[in-house]
Amino acid sequence: MKFLTTNFVKCAVKSCDASDLSFPLKYEECELQLQEHDFNPEFLISMLPRLNWDAVVQVAADLGNTSLPSTKPEGIENNEQLLKDLHSLLLETQIINGKMTCRHCGHIYYIKDSIANFLLPPHLANS
Amino acid sequence: MKDYLVYLSQAHVGFRRAELESLAEMHGFIADLSGLSEKSPFFVVQLENDEQAAQLIRRSVLSRAIYELWGQGATLDELHADVRHRSAALVSKYRLSSFKFDIVSYQGSRKSREQQLALINSFAYLALEGKIKMKNPDQIFTVLEAYSIVNQEPAPQPDYMYFGREVAVSERSRGVLERHEIAKRPYYGTTTFDAELALVSCNLAQARPGQLIYDPFVGTGSFALAAAHHGALAYGTDIDFRALKGKGPGRRLATNFEKYGTSHLFGDVLCMDFTHNAFRKNLVFDAIVCDPPYGVREGLKVCGTNREERFEGKEKIVIDGQYAYLRRDFIQPKKNYSLDLLLDDLLQFAAERLPVNGRLCFWMPVANDQDIPTLVPQHEKLQLVYNLVQEFNKWSRRLLVYAKRDANYKGTTITSQERGLQNDFRNRYFHKFK
């Protein structure tokens, strides 16, 4: 799973929908791998409006990266160094194995072989 | 406005108008396609300029090429008369360009070299002075002929002829179907969706660079690959972990993206039950494209159990100090679910997540064994823009295309309750087709 995807996914349990705590998930015991892609600033800039910056910072911190500014910087479009850092973080950083926990209900999801599993057990799915 | 000639493929003829309309709309213009008929591979359309013509055709899968029209006629004499008349205003711009001639004979028999040369030389009055270049000429002048088939042989003379200057060729003419052939992919399966129609679906979805496209039933990824082919970032989810995992190293979905050089547009695939969706509520998907699992090969599943009593209290089981259901090796049971309910969920999801004018495109199977009208699912926030049919022997499938409209729009709603059980495709597939 790409780091970028951590910015898109929350807890799948329906009763967590209303809680701000269900996004982002808490990332632990993650095994990371860098998968190189060509630097494409236009593509990255087109993705910026979709990002929840607070969640980018929070998940980066979960994974041990505390170098990001805590508020979304102005004019990222012209800041080549930051764009390169974001490229490497969002698009090249893969979580190969790991654990994602909902801060609201405490449910745990796993990432195995780079694929995150959001399937729910019956008592959480049927409710 | 100028006359342009479109040369279409005769594949999936019922889908061609929708594809071209969608591509025109995507580029911000409306093209009058009233000349297009299912019987003919040619039609004339009026467009602003070459740029618009290229925008209409370059990405098309069901077209072949577009030409600036220099003349047309039922006979060669008529054609020449029209070309002499029209070309006076057109030819000066290209007088010194390097060029070659091409001949397209729709349903025609192969011409000998002498016949080809005679036809080309009959245009000598154009007095082109540029260099003849067979490779990468500046301009390609094309004679296009439409023949009828009489007694399984091409008629001796064409029914109609056109002459034009090539402006753009389509994806199809650039070989996209050969490159996307499923059997040549490192990873595919028995239910891998047809590459051609996946590409068409993504044209109807207006997938383009800068967009996020979602396939909730991604399987082996035909739609995700097609969306990435058109430059969009593709995300997919599926309840079947095995499909996402692939068949081993070098034979998984990511490998297909590598083969097509679109790895950077492969967002992710996640194992997810669409009805218990983990994408955050305010994440906007620009389009949703999919072929929902109608369960002929495998019944449609979601998370949960139909046998509550068997699982009652199991959430309390603890192994090595941890709840069993929270353990890494826990396997989530699945239960059967109906396609009709799933389609309601899909429309609701699209109504919530698409931007204004964003599209939902999905395929729906319909049994043909009974003569009853098909009720198509509808949602009041989504406008049904196309309902296109691909016929098979005892069933057909429809590509349904919806556009999310703004808050003022209020359309009709047809839920699974109103549709009743008449579309119960799987049941009819097994019990009534015989």
Coordinates of C-alpha atoms in Angstrom, one line a residue:
Chain A
M1 CA 0.0 0.0 0.0
K2 CA 1.3 3.4 -1.0
F3 CA 1.6 6.1 1.6
L4 CA -0.8 8.2 -0.4
T5 CA -3.5 5.6 0.2
T6 CA -3.2 6.2 4.0
N7 CA -4.7 9.6 3.3
F8 CA -7.8 8.0 1.7
V9 CA -8.8 5.2 4.1
K10 CA -10.6 5.2 7.4
C11 CA -12.1 2.6 9.6
A12 CA -14.7 0.5 7.7
V13 CA -16.9 -0.1 10.8
K14 CA -20.2 1.8 10.1
S15 CA -20.5 3.2 13.7
C16 CA -17.2 4.9 13.2
D17 CA -18.3 7.0 10.2
A18 CA -19.4 9.9 12.4
S19 CA -16.2 10.0 14.4
D20 CA -13.2 12.2 13.5
L21 CA -11.0 9.7 15.2
S22 CA -11.6 7.0 12.6
F23 CA -9.4 8.9 10.1
P24 CA -6.5 8.6 9.7
L25 CA -5.8 5.1 11.1
K26 CA -2.8 4.6 13.4
Y27 CA 0.0 2.9 11.6
E28 CA 2.3 0.6 13.6
E29 CA 4.8 -2.2 13.1
C30 CA 5.1 -1.2 9.4
E31 CA 7.7 -2.6 7.1
L32 CA 8.5 0.0 4.4
Q33 CA 10.0 -0.2 1.0
L34 CA 10.9 2.5 -1.5
Q35 CA 9.5 1.9 -4.9
E36 CA 11.0 4.3 -7.4
H37 CA 8.9 6.3 -9.8
D38 CA 9.9 9.2 -12.1
F39 CA 9.4 12.6 -10.4
N40 CA 6.3 14.1 -12.0
P41 CA 5.6 17.5 -10.4
E42 CA 2.4 18.1 -12.5
F43 CA 0.9 14.9 -11.3
L44 CA 1.8 15.5 -7.7
I45 CA 0.3 19.1 -7.8
S46 CA -2.9 17.7 -9.3
M47 CA -3.2 15.4 -6.2
L48 CA -2.5 18.1 -3.6
P49 CA -6.1 19.5 -3.3
R50 CA -7.2 15.9 -2.4
L51 CA -4.9 15.6 0.5
N52 CA -5.8 16.0 4.1
W53 CA -2.5 17.6 5.3
D54 CA -3.1 16.9 9.0
A55 CA -3.4 13.2 8.1
V56 CA -0.3 13.3 6.0
V57 CA 1.7 14.7 8.9
Q58 CA 0.1 12.3 11.4
V59 CA 0.8 9.1 9.5
A60 CA 4.3 10.3 8.6
A61 CA 4.9 10.7 12.3
D62 CA 3.5 7.2 12.9
L63 CA 6.1 5.9 10.5
G64 CA 8.9 7.9 12.1
N65 CA 9.1 10.9 9.8
T66 CA 8.6 14.2 11.7
S67 CA 10.2 16.5 9.1
L68 CA 6.9 17.8 7.6
P69 CA 5.6 21.3 8.4
S70 CA 2.5 21.0 10.6
T71 CA 0.4 23.2 8.4
K72 CA 0.1 22.9 4.6
P73 CA 2.8 25.3 3.3
E74 CA 1.7 28.0 0.8
G75 CA 3.0 27.7 -2.7
I76 CA 4.0 24.0 -2.7
E77 CA 3.7 24.2 -6.4
N78 CA 6.9 26.2 -6.6
N79 CA 8.8 24.5 -3.8
E80 CA 10.7 21.9 -5.7
Q81 CA 12.5 20.4 -2.7
L82 CA 9.2 19.9 -0.8
L83 CA 7.6 18.4 -4.0
K84 CA 10.5 16.0 -4.2
D85 CA 10.1 15.0 -0.6
L86 CA 6.3 14.6 -1.0
H87 CA 6.9 12.5 -4.2
S88 CA 9.2 10.2 -2.2
L89 CA 6.8 10.0 0.8
L90 CA 3.4 9.8 -0.9
L91 CA 4.2 7.9 -4.1
E92 CA 7.4 5.9 -3.5
T93 CA 6.9 4.8 0.1
Q94 CA 5.2 1.4 0.2
I95 CA 3.9 -0.3 3.3
I96 CA 4.7 -3.9 2.7
N97 CA 3.5 -5.3 6.0
G98 CA 1.9 -3.5 8.9
K99 CA -0.9 -2.8 11.3
M100 CA -3.6 -0.1 11.1
T101 CA -5.7 0.6 14.2
C102 CA -8.8 2.7 14.4
R103 CA -8.4 5.4 17.1
H104 CA -12.2 5.4 17.7
C105 CA -13.2 1.7 18.0
G106 CA -9.8 0.1 18.3
H107 CA -10.3 -2.4 15.4
I108 CA -7.1 -3.6 13.8
Y109 CA -6.5 -4.0 10.1
Y110 CA -3.5 -5.6 8.6
I111 CA -1.4 -5.0 5.5
K112 CA 0.1 -8.2 4.0
D113 CA 2.1 -8.4 0.9
S114 CA 1.5 -4.7 0.3
I115 CA -2.2 -5.2 0.2
A116 CA -4.4 -3.7 3.0
N117 CA -7.2 -5.8 4.2
F118 CA -10.3 -3.9 5.3
L119 CA -12.7 -6.9 5.6
L120 CA -14.7 -7.0 8.8
P121 CA -15.5 -9.8 11.2
P122 CA -19.3 -10.8 11.3
H123 CA -20.1 -9.0 14.5
L124 CA -18.8 -5.7 13.1
A125 CA -20.2 -6.3 9.5
N126 CA -23.7 -7.4 10.4
S127 CA -24.4 -4.6 12.8
Chain B
M1 CA -17.1 25.4 -39.1
K2 CA -15.5 23.0 -41.5
D3 CA -16.5 19.5 -42.7
Y4 CA -14.6 16.6 -41.3
L5 CA -15.0 13.0 -42.2
V6 CA -14.9 10.4 -39.4
Y7 CA -14.0 6.8 -40.3
L8 CA -15.4 4.5 -37.6
S9 CA -14.8 0.9 -36.7
Q10 CA -17.8 -1.4 -37.2
A11 CA -17.3 -2.9 -33.8
H12 CA -19.8 -2.3 -31.0
V13 CA -21.7 0.0 -33.4
G14 CA -24.3 0.9 -30.7
F15 CA -21.6 2.4 -28.5
R16 CA -19.9 4.7 -31.0
R17 CA -22.1 7.8 -30.7
A18 CA -21.9 7.7 -26.9
E19 CA -18.1 7.5 -27.0
L20 CA -17.7 10.4 -29.4
E21 CA -20.3 12.5 -27.5
S22 CA -18.5 11.9 -24.3
L23 CA -15.1 12.7 -25.7
A24 CA -16.4 16.0 -27.2
E25 CA -18.1 16.9 -23.9
M26 CA -14.9 16.1 -22.0
H27 CA -13.0 18.6 -24.2
G28 CA -15.7 21.2 -23.7
F29 CA -17.6 21.2 -27.0
I30 CA -20.7 19.7 -28.5
A31 CA -20.4 18.0 -31.8
D32 CA -23.5 17.4 -34.0
L33 CA -23.3 13.6 -34.6
S34 CA -26.6 13.4 -36.4
G35 CA -24.9 12.0 -39.5
L36 CA -23.7 9.0 -37.6
S37 CA -25.6 5.8 -38.4
E38 CA -25.1 2.2 -37.2
K39 CA -24.9 0.9 -40.8
S40 CA -22.1 3.1 -42.1
P41 CA -18.4 3.4 -41.0
F42 CA -18.3 7.0 -42.4
F43 CA -20.0 10.2 -41.4
V44 CA -19.4 13.9 -41.9
V45 CA -19.3 16.2 -38.9
Q46 CA -18.8 20.0 -38.7
L47 CA -16.1 21.1 -36.3
E48 CA -14.3 24.4 -35.5
N49 CA -10.8 23.3 -36.5
D50 CA -8.2 20.5 -36.7
E51 CA -7.6 20.7 -32.9
Q52 CA -11.2 19.9 -32.2
A53 CA -11.2 17.1 -34.7
A54 CA -8.1 15.6 -33.0
Q55 CA -9.7 15.9 -29.6
L56 CA -12.8 14.1 -30.9
I57 CA -10.9 11.1 -32.3
R58 CA -7.4 10.7 -30.8
R59 CA -8.6 8.9 -27.7
S60 CA -11.5 7.0 -29.4
V61 CA -11.4 3.3 -29.3
L62 CA -14.4 2.7 -31.7
S63 CA -13.2 5.2 -34.4
R64 CA -10.3 4.9 -36.7
A65 CA -9.4 8.3 -38.0
I66 CA -10.7 11.8 -38.9
Y67 CA -10.0 13.7 -42.1
E68 CA -10.5 17.2 -43.3
L69 CA -13.1 16.6 -46.0
W70 CA -11.9 17.7 -49.5
G71 CA -14.7 16.1 -51.4
Q72 CA -17.3 13.3 -51.7
G73 CA -19.4 11.6 -54.3
A74 CA -21.2 8.5 -55.4
T75 CA -18.8 8.0 -58.3
L76 CA -15.2 8.9 -59.0
D77 CA -16.3 11.6 -61.4
E78 CA -18.6 13.1 -58.8
L79 CA -15.8 12.9 -56.2
H80 CA -13.4 14.7 -58.5
A81 CA -15.9 17.4 -59.3
D82 CA -16.4 18.0 -55.6
V83 CA -12.7 17.9 -54.8
R84 CA -12.0 20.4 -57.7
H85 CA -14.6 22.7 -56.2
R86 CA -13.7 22.5 -52.6
S87 CA -9.9 22.0 -52.8
A88 CA -9.3 25.4 -54.4
A89 CA -9.6 27.0 -51.0
L90 CA -7.7 24.2 -49.1
V91 CA -4.8 23.1 -51.2
S92 CA -2.6 26.2 -51.2
K93 CA -1.8 25.7 -47.5
Y94 CA -0.4 22.2 -48.2
R95 CA 1.1 22.8 -51.7
L96 CA 4.7 22.4 -50.5
S97 CA 4.2 19.9 -47.7
S98 CA 5.7 16.5 -47.9
F99 CA 2.9 14.0 -48.5
K100 CA 1.7 10.6 -49.4
F101 CA -1.5 9.0 -50.6
D102 CA -3.5 6.4 -48.7
I103 CA -6.5 4.3 -49.9
V104 CA -9.0 3.0 -47.5
S105 CA -11.5 0.5 -49.0
Y106 CA -14.2 -0.5 -46.6
Q107 CA -15.4 -4.0 -47.5
G108 CA -13.6 -3.6 -50.9
S109 CA -11.4 -6.1 -52.6
R110 CA -7.6 -5.6 -52.7
K111 CA -6.5 -3.2 -55.4
S112 CA -3.5 -4.1 -57.6
R113 CA -0.6 -1.7 -57.6
E114 CA -1.6 -0.4 -61.0
Q115 CA -5.2 0.3 -59.8
Q116 CA -3.9 2.1 -56.8
L117 CA -1.5 4.3 -58.9
A118 CA -4.3 5.0 -61.4
L119 CA -6.6 6.2 -58.6
I120 CA -3.9 8.3 -56.9
N121 CA -2.8 9.8 -60.3
S122 CA -6.3 10.9 -61.0
F123 CA -5.8 13.6 -58.4
A124 CA -2.9 15.1 -60.3
Y125 CA -4.9 18.3 -60.8
L126 CA -4.2 19.2 -57.1
A127 CA -0.7 20.0 -58.3
L128 CA 0.9 19.2 -55.0
E129 CA 4.6 20.2 -55.2
G130 CA 5.9 18.8 -51.9
K131 CA 8.2 15.8 -51.6
I132 CA 6.5 12.4 -51.6
K133 CA 7.5 10.6 -48.3
M134 CA 6.2 7.2 -47.4
K135 CA 7.5 7.6 -43.9
N136 CA 6.3 10.4 -41.6
P137 CA 5.1 12.8 -44.3
D138 CA 3.7 16.1 -43.3
Q139 CA 0.3 15.3 -44.8
I140 CA -1.5 12.1 -45.7
F141 CA -4.2 12.5 -48.4
T142 CA -6.7 9.6 -48.3
V143 CA -9.2 8.2 -50.7
L144 CA -11.9 6.4 -48.8
E145 CA -14.4 4.1 -50.5
A146 CA -17.4 2.2 -49.1
Y147 CA -18.4 -1.0 -50.9
S148 CA -21.5 -3.1 -50.4
I149 CA -21.2 -6.9 -50.3
V150 CA -23.2 -8.6 -53.1
N151 CA -23.4 -12.4 -52.9
Q152 CA -20.6 -12.5 -50.4
E153 CA -18.3 -10.6 -52.8
P154 CA -17.4 -6.9 -52.8
A155 CA -19.4 -5.0 -55.4
P156 CA -17.2 -4.0 -58.4
Q157 CA -17.7 -0.3 -57.8
P158 CA -17.9 1.5 -54.4
D159 CA -21.3 3.0 -53.3
Y160 CA -19.7 6.1 -52.2
M161 CA -16.3 7.8 -52.1
Y162 CA -14.6 10.5 -50.0
F163 CA -11.3 12.3 -50.3
G164 CA -9.6 14.1 -47.3
R165 CA -6.5 15.1 -45.5
E166 CA -5.8 13.0 -42.4
V167 CA -6.0 15.1 -39.2
A168 CA -5.7 12.4 -36.5
V169 CA -5.9 8.7 -36.0
S170 CA -7.6 7.0 -33.1
E171 CA -6.2 4.8 -30.2
R172 CA -7.5 1.9 -32.2
S173 CA -5.5 2.8 -35.2
R174 CA -2.4 3.2 -33.1
G175 CA -2.7 -0.4 -32.0
V176 CA -4.2 -0.1 -28.5
L177 CA -6.2 -3.3 -28.8
E178 CA -3.2 -5.4 -29.8
R179 CA -1.2 -4.0 -26.9
H180 CA -4.0 -4.5 -24.4
E181 CA -4.8 -8.1 -25.6
I182 CA -5.7 -9.9 -22.4
A183 CA -3.8 -13.1 -23.2
K184 CA -0.6 -11.0 -23.5
R185 CA -0.9 -9.6 -20.0
P186 CA 1.3 -11.1 -17.3
Y187 CA -1.8 -11.4 -15.0
Y188 CA -5.3 -12.2 -16.1
G189 CA -8.1 -14.6 -15.1
T190 CA -11.2 -16.3 -16.4
T191 CA -13.4 -13.3 -15.6
T192 CA -11.0 -10.6 -16.8
F193 CA -13.1 -7.9 -18.6
D194 CA -12.7 -7.4 -22.3
A195 CA -9.9 -4.8 -22.9
E196 CA -11.7 -3.0 -25.8
L197 CA -14.9 -2.4 -23.9
A198 CA -12.9 -1.5 -20.7
L199 CA -11.2 1.2 -22.7
V200 CA -14.6 2.3 -24.1
S201 CA -16.1 2.4 -20.6
C202 CA -13.3 4.7 -19.5
N203 CA -13.9 7.0 -22.4
L204 CA -17.5 7.2 -21.4
A205 CA -16.3 7.8 -17.8
Q206 CA -14.2 10.7 -19.3
A207 CA -11.2 9.5 -17.3
R208 CA -8.3 11.8 -17.9
P209 CA -5.0 13.0 -16.3
G210 CA -5.3 14.5 -12.8
Q211 CA -8.3 12.4 -12.0
L212 CA -8.9 9.7 -9.5
I213 CA -10.9 6.7 -10.8
Y214 CA -12.3 3.9 -8.7
D215 CA -13.3 0.4 -9.6
P216 CA -15.0 -1.2 -6.5
F217 CA -14.8 -4.7 -8.1
V218 CA -11.3 -4.5 -9.6
G219 CA -10.5 -8.2 -9.8
T220 CA -7.7 -8.6 -12.4
G221 CA -8.0 -4.9 -13.2
S222 CA -9.1 -4.3 -16.8
F223 CA -10.9 -1.0 -15.9
A224 CA -8.0 0.2 -13.7
L225 CA -5.5 -0.5 -16.6
A226 CA -7.8 1.3 -19.0
A227 CA -8.2 4.3 -16.7
A228 CA -4.5 4.6 -16.3
H229 CA -4.1 4.2 -20.1
H230 CA -6.2 7.4 -20.3
G231 CA -3.9 9.1 -17.8
A232 CA -6.0 8.9 -14.6
L233 CA -4.8 7.5 -11.2
A234 CA -6.5 4.2 -10.7
Y235 CA -7.8 2.8 -7.4
G236 CA -9.4 -0.6 -7.0
T237 CA -10.9 -2.7 -4.3
D238 CA -12.1 -6.2 -4.2
I239 CA -13.4 -8.6 -1.6
D240 CA -11.3 -11.4 -3.0
F241 CA -7.8 -11.1 -1.5
R242 CA -6.5 -13.8 -3.9
A243 CA -7.3 -11.8 -7.0
L244 CA -5.5 -8.8 -5.6
K245 CA -2.5 -10.9 -4.6
G246 CA -2.1 -12.3 -8.1
K247 CA -0.5 -15.5 -9.1
G248 CA 2.9 -15.0 -7.7
P249 CA 5.8 -12.6 -8.4
G250 CA 5.7 -11.1 -11.8
R251 CA 2.1 -12.2 -12.2
R252 CA 0.0 -9.6 -10.3
L253 CA -1.9 -6.5 -11.2
A254 CA 1.2 -4.2 -10.7
T255 CA 3.0 -6.2 -13.3
N256 CA 0.4 -5.4 -15.9
F257 CA 0.8 -1.7 -15.2
E258 CA 4.5 -2.1 -15.6
K259 CA 4.0 -3.8 -18.9
Y260 CA 2.0 -0.8 -20.1
G261 CA 4.3 1.8 -18.7
T262 CA 1.6 3.2 -16.4
S263 CA 3.0 2.1 -13.0
H264 CA 2.9 5.7 -11.8
L265 CA -0.8 5.7 -12.4
F266 CA -1.5 2.5 -10.4
G267 CA -2.8 4.0 -7.2
D268 CA -3.5 0.9 -5.1
V269 CA -5.7 -2.1 -4.8
L270 CA -7.2 -2.8 -1.4
C271 CA -9.1 -5.8 0.0
M272 CA -12.5 -4.4 0.9
D273 CA -16.2 -5.2 1.0
F274 CA -17.8 -2.4 -1.1
T275 CA -20.8 -2.3 1.3
H276 CA -18.4 -1.7 4.2
N277 CA -16.3 0.9 2.4
A278 CA -13.1 2.2 4.0
F279 CA -12.6 5.3 1.8
R280 CA -13.1 8.4 3.9
K281 CA -16.5 10.0 3.2
N282 CA -15.1 13.3 1.8
L283 CA -12.7 11.7 -0.7
V284 CA -13.9 12.7 -4.2
F285 CA -13.6 10.1 -7.0
D286 CA -13.9 11.7 -10.4
A287 CA -15.5 8.6 -11.9
I288 CA -16.5 5.1 -10.9
V289 CA -16.1 2.4 -13.5
C290 CA -16.9 -1.3 -12.9
D291 CA -18.4 -4.6 -13.8
P292 CA -20.2 -5.7 -10.6
P293 CA -19.8 -9.4 -9.8
Y294 CA -23.1 -10.8 -10.9
G295 CA -22.1 -14.1 -9.6
V296 CA -22.4 -16.6 -12.5
R297 CA -19.0 -18.1 -11.7
E298 CA -19.0 -17.2 -8.0
G299 CA -21.9 -15.9 -6.0
L300 CA -21.8 -12.3 -4.9
K301 CA -20.3 -12.0 -1.4
V302 CA -20.0 -9.4 1.3
C303 CA -18.6 -9.6 4.8
G304 CA -20.8 -11.2 7.5
T305 CA -22.6 -14.5 8.0
N306 CA -26.0 -15.8 7.1
R307 CA -25.7 -18.2 10.1
E308 CA -25.6 -15.8 13.0
E309 CA -26.0 -18.6 15.5
R310 CA -22.8 -20.3 14.4
F311 CA -20.8 -17.1 15.0
E312 CA -22.6 -16.0 18.1
G313 CA -20.2 -15.2 20.9
K314 CA -17.2 -15.9 18.6
E315 CA -16.1 -12.3 18.9
K316 CA -15.3 -13.1 22.6
I317 CA -12.8 -15.8 21.7
V318 CA -9.3 -14.9 22.9
I319 CA -6.1 -16.5 21.6
D320 CA -2.8 -15.8 23.2
G321 CA -4.2 -12.8 25.0
Q322 CA -5.7 -11.2 21.9
Y323 CA -9.2 -11.3 20.4
A324 CA -9.2 -13.9 17.6
Y325 CA -10.9 -11.5 15.2
L326 CA -8.1 -8.9 15.7
R327 CA -5.4 -11.4 14.9
R328 CA -3.3 -11.1 11.7
D329 CA -4.4 -14.6 10.6
F330 CA -8.1 -14.2 11.2
I331 CA -10.1 -15.0 8.1
Q332 CA -13.3 -12.9 7.8
P333 CA -16.3 -15.0 6.8
K334 CA -18.5 -13.9 3.9
K335 CA -22.1 -14.2 3.1
N336 CA -24.2 -14.1 0.0
Y337 CA -25.7 -10.8 -1.2
S338 CA -27.9 -9.9 -4.1
L339 CA -26.8 -8.0 -7.2
D340 CA -29.8 -5.8 -7.0
L341 CA -29.1 -4.6 -3.5
L342 CA -25.5 -4.1 -4.5
L343 CA -26.5 -1.9 -7.4
D344 CA -28.6 0.3 -5.0
D345 CA -25.5 0.6 -2.8
L346 CA -23.4 1.5 -5.9
L347 CA -25.7 4.3 -7.0
Q348 CA -25.9 5.6 -3.5
F349 CA -22.1 5.6 -3.2
A350 CA -21.7 7.4 -6.5
A351 CA -24.4 10.0 -5.6
E352 CA -22.3 10.8 -2.4
R353 CA -18.8 10.7 -3.8
L354 CA -18.8 11.9 -7.4
P355 CA -18.3 15.6 -8.2
V356 CA -20.9 17.4 -10.3
N357 CA -20.9 15.9 -13.8
G358 CA -18.7 13.0 -12.6
R359 CA -19.8 9.7 -14.1
L360 CA -20.7 6.3 -12.9
C361 CA -20.3 3.6 -15.6
F362 CA -21.1 0.0 -14.9
W363 CA -22.1 -3.2 -16.7
M364 CA -25.4 -5.0 -15.8
P365 CA -26.3 -8.4 -17.1
V366 CA -29.8 -9.0 -18.3
A367 CA -31.4 -12.3 -19.2
N368 CA -33.2 -12.3 -22.6
D369 CA -35.3 -15.4 -22.0
Q370 CA -38.4 -13.5 -21.1
D371 CA -40.0 -10.7 -22.9
I372 CA -40.1 -8.3 -20.1
P373 CA -38.7 -4.8 -20.1
T374 CA -35.6 -4.3 -18.1
L375 CA -35.9 -1.8 -15.2
V376 CA -32.7 0.1 -14.9
P377 CA -31.6 1.2 -11.4
Q378 CA -31.9 4.9 -10.9
H379 CA -31.0 7.4 -8.2
E380 CA -32.6 10.9 -8.0
K381 CA -29.1 12.6 -7.8
L382 CA -27.8 10.8 -10.9
Q383 CA -29.0 11.3 -14.4
L384 CA -28.9 8.2 -16.6
V385 CA -27.1 9.4 -19.7
Y386 CA -26.6 6.1 -21.6
N387 CA -28.1 2.7 -21.5
L388 CA -26.1 0.7 -24.1
V389 CA -26.7 -3.0 -25.0
Q390 CA -24.3 -5.7 -25.9
E391 CA -26.2 -8.7 -27.1
F392 CA -25.2 -12.3 -26.5
N393 CA -27.1 -15.5 -27.3
K394 CA -29.4 -15.9 -24.3
W395 CA -28.5 -12.8 -22.4
S396 CA -27.2 -9.3 -22.9
R397 CA -25.3 -6.9 -20.8
R398 CA -25.8 -3.2 -20.6
L399 CA -23.4 -0.4 -20.0
L400 CA -25.2 2.1 -17.8
V401 CA -23.7 5.5 -17.6
Y402 CA -24.9 8.1 -15.1
A403 CA -23.8 11.6 -14.5
K404 CA -24.0 13.2 -11.0
R405 CA -25.9 16.5 -11.4
D406 CA -25.9 19.6 -9.2
A407 CA -28.0 20.1 -6.1
N408 CA -31.0 21.5 -8.1
Y409 CA -31.4 18.2 -10.1
K410 CA -34.0 15.8 -9.0
G411 CA -34.4 12.7 -11.1
T412 CA -36.3 9.5 -10.6
T413 CA -35.4 6.8 -8.1
I414 CA -35.8 3.1 -9.0
T415 CA -34.5 0.9 -6.2
S416 CA -34.3 -2.9 -6.1
Q417 CA -37.6 -3.0 -4.3
E418 CA -39.3 -1.3 -7.3
R419 CA -37.3 -3.4 -9.7
G420 CA -38.5 -6.5 -8.0
L421 CA -36.9 -9.8 -8.7
Q422 CA -37.2 -9.7 -12.5
N423 CA -33.5 -9.0 -12.9
D424 CA -32.5 -11.9 -10.7
F425 CA -29.8 -12.8 -13.3
R426 CA -28.0 -15.6 -11.5
N427 CA -31.1 -17.5 -10.8
R428 CA -32.4 -17.2 -14.3
Y429 CA -29.0 -18.0 -15.7
F430 CA -29.0 -21.4 -14.0
H431 CA -32.7 -22.3 -14.1
K432 CA -34.4 -20.7 -17.1
F433 CA -31.9 -20.5 -19.9
K434 CA -32.2 -24.2 -20.5

